[in-house]
Short mmCIF file of C-alpha atoms and ligand atoms in Angstrom, two decimals:
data_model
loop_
_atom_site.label_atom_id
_atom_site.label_comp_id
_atom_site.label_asym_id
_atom_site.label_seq_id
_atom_site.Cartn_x
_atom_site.Cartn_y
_atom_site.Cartn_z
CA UNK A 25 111.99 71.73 90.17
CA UNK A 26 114.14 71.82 93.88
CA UNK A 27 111.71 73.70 95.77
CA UNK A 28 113.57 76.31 98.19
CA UNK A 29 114.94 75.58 101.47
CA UNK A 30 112.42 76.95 103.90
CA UNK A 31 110.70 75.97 107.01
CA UNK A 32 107.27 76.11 105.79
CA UNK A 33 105.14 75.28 108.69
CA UNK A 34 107.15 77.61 110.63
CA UNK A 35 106.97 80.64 108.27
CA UNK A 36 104.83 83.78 109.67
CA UNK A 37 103.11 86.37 107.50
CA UNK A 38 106.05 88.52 106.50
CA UNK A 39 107.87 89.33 103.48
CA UNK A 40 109.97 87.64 101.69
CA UNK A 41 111.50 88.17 98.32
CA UNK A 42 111.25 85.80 95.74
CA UNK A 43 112.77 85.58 92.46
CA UNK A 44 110.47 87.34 90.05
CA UNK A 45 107.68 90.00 89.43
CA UNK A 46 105.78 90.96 87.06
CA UNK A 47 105.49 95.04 86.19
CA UNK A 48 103.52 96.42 83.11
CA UNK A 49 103.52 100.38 82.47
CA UNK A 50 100.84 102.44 81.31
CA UNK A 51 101.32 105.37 78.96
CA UNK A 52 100.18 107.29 76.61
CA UNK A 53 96.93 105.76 76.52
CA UNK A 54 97.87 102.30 76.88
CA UNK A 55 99.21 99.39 78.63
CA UNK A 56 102.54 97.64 77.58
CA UNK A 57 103.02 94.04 77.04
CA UNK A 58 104.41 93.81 80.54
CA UNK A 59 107.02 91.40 81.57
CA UNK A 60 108.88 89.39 84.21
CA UNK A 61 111.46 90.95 86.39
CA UNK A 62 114.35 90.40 89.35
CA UNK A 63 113.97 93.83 90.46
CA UNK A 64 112.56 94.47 93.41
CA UNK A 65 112.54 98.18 94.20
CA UNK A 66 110.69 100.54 92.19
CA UNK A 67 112.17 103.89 91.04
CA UNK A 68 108.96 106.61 90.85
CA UNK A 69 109.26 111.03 91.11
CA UNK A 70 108.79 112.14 94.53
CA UNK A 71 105.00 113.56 93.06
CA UNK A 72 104.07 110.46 91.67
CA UNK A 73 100.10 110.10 91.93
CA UNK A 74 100.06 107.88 94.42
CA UNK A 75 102.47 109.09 97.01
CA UNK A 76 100.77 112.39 97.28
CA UNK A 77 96.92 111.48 96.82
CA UNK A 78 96.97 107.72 97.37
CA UNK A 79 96.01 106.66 93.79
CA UNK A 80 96.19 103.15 94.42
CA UNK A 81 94.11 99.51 94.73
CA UNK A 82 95.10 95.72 95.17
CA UNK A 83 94.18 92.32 95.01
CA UNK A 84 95.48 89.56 97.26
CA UNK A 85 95.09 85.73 96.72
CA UNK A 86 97.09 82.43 97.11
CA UNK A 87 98.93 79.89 95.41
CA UNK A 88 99.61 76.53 96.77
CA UNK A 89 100.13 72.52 95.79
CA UNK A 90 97.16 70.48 95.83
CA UNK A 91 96.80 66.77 97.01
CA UNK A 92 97.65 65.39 93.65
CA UNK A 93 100.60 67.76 93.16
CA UNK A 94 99.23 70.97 91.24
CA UNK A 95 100.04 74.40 91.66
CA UNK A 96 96.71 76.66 90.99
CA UNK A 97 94.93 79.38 92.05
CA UNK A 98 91.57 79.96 93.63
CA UNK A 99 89.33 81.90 91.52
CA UNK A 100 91.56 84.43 90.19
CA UNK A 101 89.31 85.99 87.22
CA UNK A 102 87.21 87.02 90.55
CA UNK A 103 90.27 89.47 91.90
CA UNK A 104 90.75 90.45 88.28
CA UNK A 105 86.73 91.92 88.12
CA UNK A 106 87.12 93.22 91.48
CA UNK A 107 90.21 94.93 90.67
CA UNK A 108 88.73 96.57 87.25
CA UNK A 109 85.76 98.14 89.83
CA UNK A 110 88.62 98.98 92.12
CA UNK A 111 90.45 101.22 88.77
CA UNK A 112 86.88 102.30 87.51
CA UNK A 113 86.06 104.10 91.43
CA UNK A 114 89.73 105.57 91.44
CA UNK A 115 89.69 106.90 87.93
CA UNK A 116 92.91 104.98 86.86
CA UNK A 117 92.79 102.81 83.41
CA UNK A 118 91.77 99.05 84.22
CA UNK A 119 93.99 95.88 83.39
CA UNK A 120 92.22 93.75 80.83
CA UNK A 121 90.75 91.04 83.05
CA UNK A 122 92.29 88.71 80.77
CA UNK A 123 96.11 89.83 80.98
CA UNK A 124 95.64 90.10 84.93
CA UNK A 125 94.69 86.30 84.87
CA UNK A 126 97.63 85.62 82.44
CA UNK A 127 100.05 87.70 84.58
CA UNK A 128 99.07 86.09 87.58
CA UNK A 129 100.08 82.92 86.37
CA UNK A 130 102.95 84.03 84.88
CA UNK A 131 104.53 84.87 88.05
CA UNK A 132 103.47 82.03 90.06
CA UNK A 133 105.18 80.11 87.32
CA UNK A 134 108.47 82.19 87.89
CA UNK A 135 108.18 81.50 91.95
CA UNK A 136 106.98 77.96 91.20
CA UNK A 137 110.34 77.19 94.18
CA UNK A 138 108.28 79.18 96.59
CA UNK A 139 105.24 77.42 96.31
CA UNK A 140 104.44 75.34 99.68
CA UNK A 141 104.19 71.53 99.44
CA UNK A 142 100.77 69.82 99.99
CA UNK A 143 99.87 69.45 103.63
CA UNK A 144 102.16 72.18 104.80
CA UNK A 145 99.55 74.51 105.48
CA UNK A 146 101.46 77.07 104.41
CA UNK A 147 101.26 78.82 100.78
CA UNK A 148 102.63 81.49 98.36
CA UNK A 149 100.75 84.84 98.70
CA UNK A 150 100.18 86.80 95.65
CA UNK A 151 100.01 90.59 95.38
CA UNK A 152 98.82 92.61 92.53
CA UNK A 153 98.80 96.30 92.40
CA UNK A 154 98.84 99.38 90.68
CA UNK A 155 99.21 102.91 91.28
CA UNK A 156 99.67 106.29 89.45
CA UNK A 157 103.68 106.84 89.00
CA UNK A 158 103.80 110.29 87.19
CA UNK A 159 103.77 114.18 88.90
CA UNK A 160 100.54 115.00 89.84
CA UNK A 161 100.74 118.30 91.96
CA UNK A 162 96.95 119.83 91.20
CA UNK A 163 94.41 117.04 92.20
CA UNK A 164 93.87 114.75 89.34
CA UNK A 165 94.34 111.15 88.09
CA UNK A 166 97.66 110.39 86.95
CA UNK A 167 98.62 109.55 83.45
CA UNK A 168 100.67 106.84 84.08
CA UNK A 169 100.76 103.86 85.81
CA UNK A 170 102.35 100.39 86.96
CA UNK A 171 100.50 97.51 87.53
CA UNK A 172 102.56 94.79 89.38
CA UNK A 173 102.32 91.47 91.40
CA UNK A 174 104.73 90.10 93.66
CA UNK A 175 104.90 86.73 95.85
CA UNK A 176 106.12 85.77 99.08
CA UNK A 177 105.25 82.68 100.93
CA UNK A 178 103.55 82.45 104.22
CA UNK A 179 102.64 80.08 107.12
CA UNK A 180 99.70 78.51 108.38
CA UNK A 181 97.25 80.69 109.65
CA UNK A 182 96.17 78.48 112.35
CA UNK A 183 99.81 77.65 113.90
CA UNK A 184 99.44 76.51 116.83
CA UNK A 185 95.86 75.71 116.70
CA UNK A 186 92.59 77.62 115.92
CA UNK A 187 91.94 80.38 118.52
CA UNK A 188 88.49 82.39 118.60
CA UNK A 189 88.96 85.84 118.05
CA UNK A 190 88.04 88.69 120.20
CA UNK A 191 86.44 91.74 118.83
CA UNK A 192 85.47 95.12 119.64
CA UNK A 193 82.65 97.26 118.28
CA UNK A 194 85.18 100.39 117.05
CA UNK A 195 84.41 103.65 117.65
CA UNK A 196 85.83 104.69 114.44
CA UNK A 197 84.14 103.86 110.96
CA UNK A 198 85.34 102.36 107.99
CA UNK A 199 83.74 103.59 104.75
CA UNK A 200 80.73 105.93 104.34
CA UNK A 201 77.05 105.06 102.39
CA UNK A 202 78.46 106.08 99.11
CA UNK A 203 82.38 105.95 99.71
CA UNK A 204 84.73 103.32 98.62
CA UNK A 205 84.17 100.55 101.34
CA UNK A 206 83.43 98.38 98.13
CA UNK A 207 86.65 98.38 96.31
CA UNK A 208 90.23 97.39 97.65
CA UNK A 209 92.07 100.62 97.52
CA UNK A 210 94.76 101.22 100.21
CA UNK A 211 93.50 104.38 101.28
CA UNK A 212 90.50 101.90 103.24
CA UNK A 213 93.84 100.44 105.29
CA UNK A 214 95.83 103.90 105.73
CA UNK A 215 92.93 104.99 107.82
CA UNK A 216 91.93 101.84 109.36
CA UNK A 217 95.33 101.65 110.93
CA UNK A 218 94.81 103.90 114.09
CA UNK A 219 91.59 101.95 114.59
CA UNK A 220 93.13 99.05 114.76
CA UNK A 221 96.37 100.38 116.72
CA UNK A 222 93.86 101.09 119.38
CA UNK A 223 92.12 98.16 119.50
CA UNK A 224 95.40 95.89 119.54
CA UNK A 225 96.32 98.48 122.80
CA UNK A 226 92.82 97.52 124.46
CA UNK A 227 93.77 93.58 123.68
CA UNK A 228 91.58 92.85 121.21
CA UNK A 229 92.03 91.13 117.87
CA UNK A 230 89.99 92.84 115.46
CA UNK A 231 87.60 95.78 114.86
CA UNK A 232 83.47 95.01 113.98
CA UNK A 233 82.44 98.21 112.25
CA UNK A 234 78.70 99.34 111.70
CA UNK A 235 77.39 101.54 109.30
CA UNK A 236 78.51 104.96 109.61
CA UNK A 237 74.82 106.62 108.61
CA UNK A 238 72.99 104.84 111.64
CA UNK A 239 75.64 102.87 113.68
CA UNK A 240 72.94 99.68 113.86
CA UNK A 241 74.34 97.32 111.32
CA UNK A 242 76.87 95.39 111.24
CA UNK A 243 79.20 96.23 108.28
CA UNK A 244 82.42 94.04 108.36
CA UNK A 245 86.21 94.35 109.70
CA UNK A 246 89.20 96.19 108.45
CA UNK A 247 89.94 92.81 106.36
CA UNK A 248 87.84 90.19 105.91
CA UNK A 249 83.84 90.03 105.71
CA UNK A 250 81.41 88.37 108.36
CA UNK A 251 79.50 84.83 108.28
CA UNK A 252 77.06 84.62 110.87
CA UNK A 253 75.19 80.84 112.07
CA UNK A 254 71.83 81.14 113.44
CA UNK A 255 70.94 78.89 116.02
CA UNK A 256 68.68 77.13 113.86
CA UNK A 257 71.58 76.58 111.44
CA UNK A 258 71.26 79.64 108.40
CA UNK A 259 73.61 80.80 107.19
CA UNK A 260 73.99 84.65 107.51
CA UNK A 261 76.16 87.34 105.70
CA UNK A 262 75.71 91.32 106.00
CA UNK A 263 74.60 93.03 102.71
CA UNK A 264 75.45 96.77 102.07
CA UNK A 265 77.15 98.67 99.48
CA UNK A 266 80.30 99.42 101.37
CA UNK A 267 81.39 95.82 102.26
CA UNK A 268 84.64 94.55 100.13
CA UNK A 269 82.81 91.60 98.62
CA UNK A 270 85.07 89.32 99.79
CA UNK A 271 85.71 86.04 97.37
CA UNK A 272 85.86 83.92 99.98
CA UNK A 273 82.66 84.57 101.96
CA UNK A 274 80.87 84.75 98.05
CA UNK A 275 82.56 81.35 97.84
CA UNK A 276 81.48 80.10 101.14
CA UNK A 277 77.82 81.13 100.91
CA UNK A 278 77.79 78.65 97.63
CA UNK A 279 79.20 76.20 99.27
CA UNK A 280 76.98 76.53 102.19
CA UNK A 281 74.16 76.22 100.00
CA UNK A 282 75.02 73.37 97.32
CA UNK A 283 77.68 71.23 98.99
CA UNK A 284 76.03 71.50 102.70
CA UNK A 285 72.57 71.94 101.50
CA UNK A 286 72.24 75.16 104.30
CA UNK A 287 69.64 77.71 104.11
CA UNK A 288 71.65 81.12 103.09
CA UNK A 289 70.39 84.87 103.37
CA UNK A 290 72.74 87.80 102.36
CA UNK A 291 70.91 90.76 103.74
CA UNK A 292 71.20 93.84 106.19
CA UNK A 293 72.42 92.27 110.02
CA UNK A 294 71.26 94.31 112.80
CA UNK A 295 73.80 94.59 115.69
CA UNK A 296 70.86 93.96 118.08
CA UNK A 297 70.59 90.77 116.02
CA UNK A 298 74.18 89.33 117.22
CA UNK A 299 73.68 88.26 120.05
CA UNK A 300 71.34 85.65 118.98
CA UNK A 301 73.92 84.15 116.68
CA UNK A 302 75.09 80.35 117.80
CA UNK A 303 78.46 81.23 115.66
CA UNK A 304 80.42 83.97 113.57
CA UNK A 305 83.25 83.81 111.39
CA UNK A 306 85.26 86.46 109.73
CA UNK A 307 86.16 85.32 105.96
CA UNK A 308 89.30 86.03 103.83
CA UNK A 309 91.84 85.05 101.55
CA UNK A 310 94.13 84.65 104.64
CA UNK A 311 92.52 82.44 106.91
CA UNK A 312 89.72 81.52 104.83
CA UNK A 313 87.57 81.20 107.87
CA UNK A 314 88.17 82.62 111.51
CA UNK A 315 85.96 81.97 114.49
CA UNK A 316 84.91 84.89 116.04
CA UNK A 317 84.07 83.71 119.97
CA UNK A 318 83.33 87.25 121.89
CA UNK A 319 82.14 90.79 120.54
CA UNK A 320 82.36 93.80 122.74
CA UNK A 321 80.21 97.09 122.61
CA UNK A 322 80.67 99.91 125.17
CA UNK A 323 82.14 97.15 128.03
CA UNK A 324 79.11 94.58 127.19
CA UNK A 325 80.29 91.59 125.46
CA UNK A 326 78.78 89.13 123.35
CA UNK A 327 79.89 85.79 124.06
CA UNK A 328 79.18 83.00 121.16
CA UNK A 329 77.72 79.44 122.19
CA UNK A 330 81.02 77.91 120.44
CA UNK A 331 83.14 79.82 122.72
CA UNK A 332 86.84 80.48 123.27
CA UNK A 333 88.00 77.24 122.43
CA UNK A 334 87.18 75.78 118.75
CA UNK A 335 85.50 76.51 115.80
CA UNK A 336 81.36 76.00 116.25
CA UNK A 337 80.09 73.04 114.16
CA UNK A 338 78.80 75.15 111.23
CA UNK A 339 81.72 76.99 110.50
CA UNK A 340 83.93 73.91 111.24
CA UNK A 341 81.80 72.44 108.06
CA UNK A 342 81.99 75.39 106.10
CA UNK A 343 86.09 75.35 106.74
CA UNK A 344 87.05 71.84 105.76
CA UNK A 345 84.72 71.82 102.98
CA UNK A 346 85.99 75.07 100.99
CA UNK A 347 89.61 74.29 102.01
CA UNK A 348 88.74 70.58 100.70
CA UNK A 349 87.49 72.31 97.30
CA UNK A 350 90.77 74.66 97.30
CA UNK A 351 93.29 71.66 98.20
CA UNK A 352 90.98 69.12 95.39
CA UNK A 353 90.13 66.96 97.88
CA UNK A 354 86.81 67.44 96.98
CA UNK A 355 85.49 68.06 93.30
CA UNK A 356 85.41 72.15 92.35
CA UNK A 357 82.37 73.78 90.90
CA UNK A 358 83.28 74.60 87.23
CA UNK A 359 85.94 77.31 87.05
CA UNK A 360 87.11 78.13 90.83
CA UNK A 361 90.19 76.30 90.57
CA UNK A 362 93.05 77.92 87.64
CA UNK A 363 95.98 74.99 87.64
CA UNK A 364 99.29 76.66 86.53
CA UNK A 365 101.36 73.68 86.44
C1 PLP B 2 90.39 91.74 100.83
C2 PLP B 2 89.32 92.09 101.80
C3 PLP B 2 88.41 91.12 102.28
C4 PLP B 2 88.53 89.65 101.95
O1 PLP B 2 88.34 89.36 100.60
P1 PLP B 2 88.82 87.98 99.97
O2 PLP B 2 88.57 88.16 98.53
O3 PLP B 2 87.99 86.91 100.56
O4 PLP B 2 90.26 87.82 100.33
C5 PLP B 2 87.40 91.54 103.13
N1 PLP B 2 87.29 92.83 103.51
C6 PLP B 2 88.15 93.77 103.09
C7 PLP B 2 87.97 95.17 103.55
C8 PLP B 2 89.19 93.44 102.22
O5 PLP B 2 90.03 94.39 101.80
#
């Protein structure tokens, strides 16, 4: 297969179309088969569920070549369980975890073109989502939905070289005690975008948020979850029931644990406790691992040992070991790694 003509190592994180995408439509009751498709736009009644009360979740992982010339996946029956709590908390039906597997694959297969090469650092973004597509005027679920996942390739993360993000203690929260901080549903982004507006204006890169109930723990960002290094080398991730389990840092913690032989805790992080940290990370599909290298609360900053420049040591390890794991370079714990072709 003539992959397409593109610039890969130059490519940002934008969309681009790619040949095909996969839509299935729920009605009376059920889902459809579901099936590939050219189209790109989507045709819905102005009262569709979603565009007046937001009925709506997604997923978001990556395919790309390995070192011996694969295209797979990274652990996609995780989305697919994530995305059945996601349907479960918004009252819409749930995609058998099984077809959402099968569908992912699917249309990798059909973008197989727009799949970066091996050692390009860049890769081929998957989407899936659903939302409720029928009138809903008086607040209730919809009746019918589309679930749907598109592609579209994107760059490196680190062009240009890893740079230490800056972050700011937000004065805004994220998801209350019993809200839906734990599932991906856009509605967590729609109002995390002023927060992070402001915090752009005031040059920072990213928003820390605490727990809304007592504002002393550290919760996670509007994206991606927190890894935190103590200076005697634990490994430490925030627990609470409004944090997106993120894949990645559930993947890292493993591997922190039985590839690096690290102590790990998953448990409540005081903020009082950061500054003690020798290194943080924020972890995602997207960059897998970023350093963090300076919090700010109220003017005071935090400043990490690892600093401005680099990744610290810990979550250097952490980095080239799940990325060797993704890119089989290193052998994959039973499972993580769905080849497609
Ligand atoms: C998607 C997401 C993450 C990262 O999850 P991954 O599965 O690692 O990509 C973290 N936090 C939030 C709020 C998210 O929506």
């Amino acid at each position: 297969m003539e992959k397409q003509n593109i610039d890969w190592a130059n490519l940002g994180f934008g969309y681009v179309k790619t040949n095909k995408r996969f839509v299935s439509y729920y009605k009376d009751g059920k889902w459809d088969e579901g099936a590939l498709t050219e189209d790109d736009t989507i045709t819905i009644s102005e009262c569709a569920g979603v565009l007046q009360y937001a009925q709506t979740c997604f997923e978001g992982l990556k395919a790309y070549t390995t070192e011996d010339g694969h295209i797979v996946c990274f652990r996609p029956d995780l989305n697919a369980s994530r995305m059945k709590d996601s349907c479960e908390r918004l009252a819409m039906p749930v995609i058998p975890e099984d077809k959402f597997v099968d569908a992912v694959v699917k249309t990798v297969a059909a973008n197989a073109d727009f799949v970066p090469p091996y050692g390009s650092g860049a890769t081929l973004y998957v989407r899936p989502y659903m939302f409720g597509s029928n009138p809903v005027i008086g607040v209730k679920p919809a009746d019918e939905y589309q679930f749907r996942i598109f592609t579209t390739p994107v760059g490196p993360y680190f062009k240009g070289g890893v740079k230490p993000l800056t972050l700011k203690v937000s004065d805004f929260d994220r998801a209350a005690p019993n809200g839906t901080g734990h599932i991906k549903a856009g509605l967590n982004y729609a109002m995390s975008l002023h927060a992070i507006v402001t915090a752009h204006e005031e040059g920072y890169d990213e928003n820390m948020y605490l727990d809304p109930a007592t504002r002393t723990k550290v919760e996670e960002t509007g994206g991606a979850n927190f890894i935190f290094v103590t200076k005697d080398g634990k490994v430490v991730t925030p627990k609470s029931s409004s944090i997106l389990p993120s894949i990645t840092r559930r993947s890292l913690m493993y591997v922190a644990k039985e590839y690096l032989g690290l102590e790990t805790e998953e448990r409540e992080v005081l903020f009082d406790e950061v500054k003690d940290f020798a290194e943080c990370g924020l972890c995602g599909t997207a960059a897998v691992i970023s350093p963090v290298g300076k919090i700010v609360r109220d003017g005071k900053a935090i400043e990490f040992p690892s600093g401005m420049s680099e990744m610290g040591p810990v979550t250097k390890k952490l980095y080239d070991t799940l990325t060797g794991i993704q890119m089989g370079r290193l052998e994959a714990p039973k499972g993580w790694i769905k080849v497609i072709e």
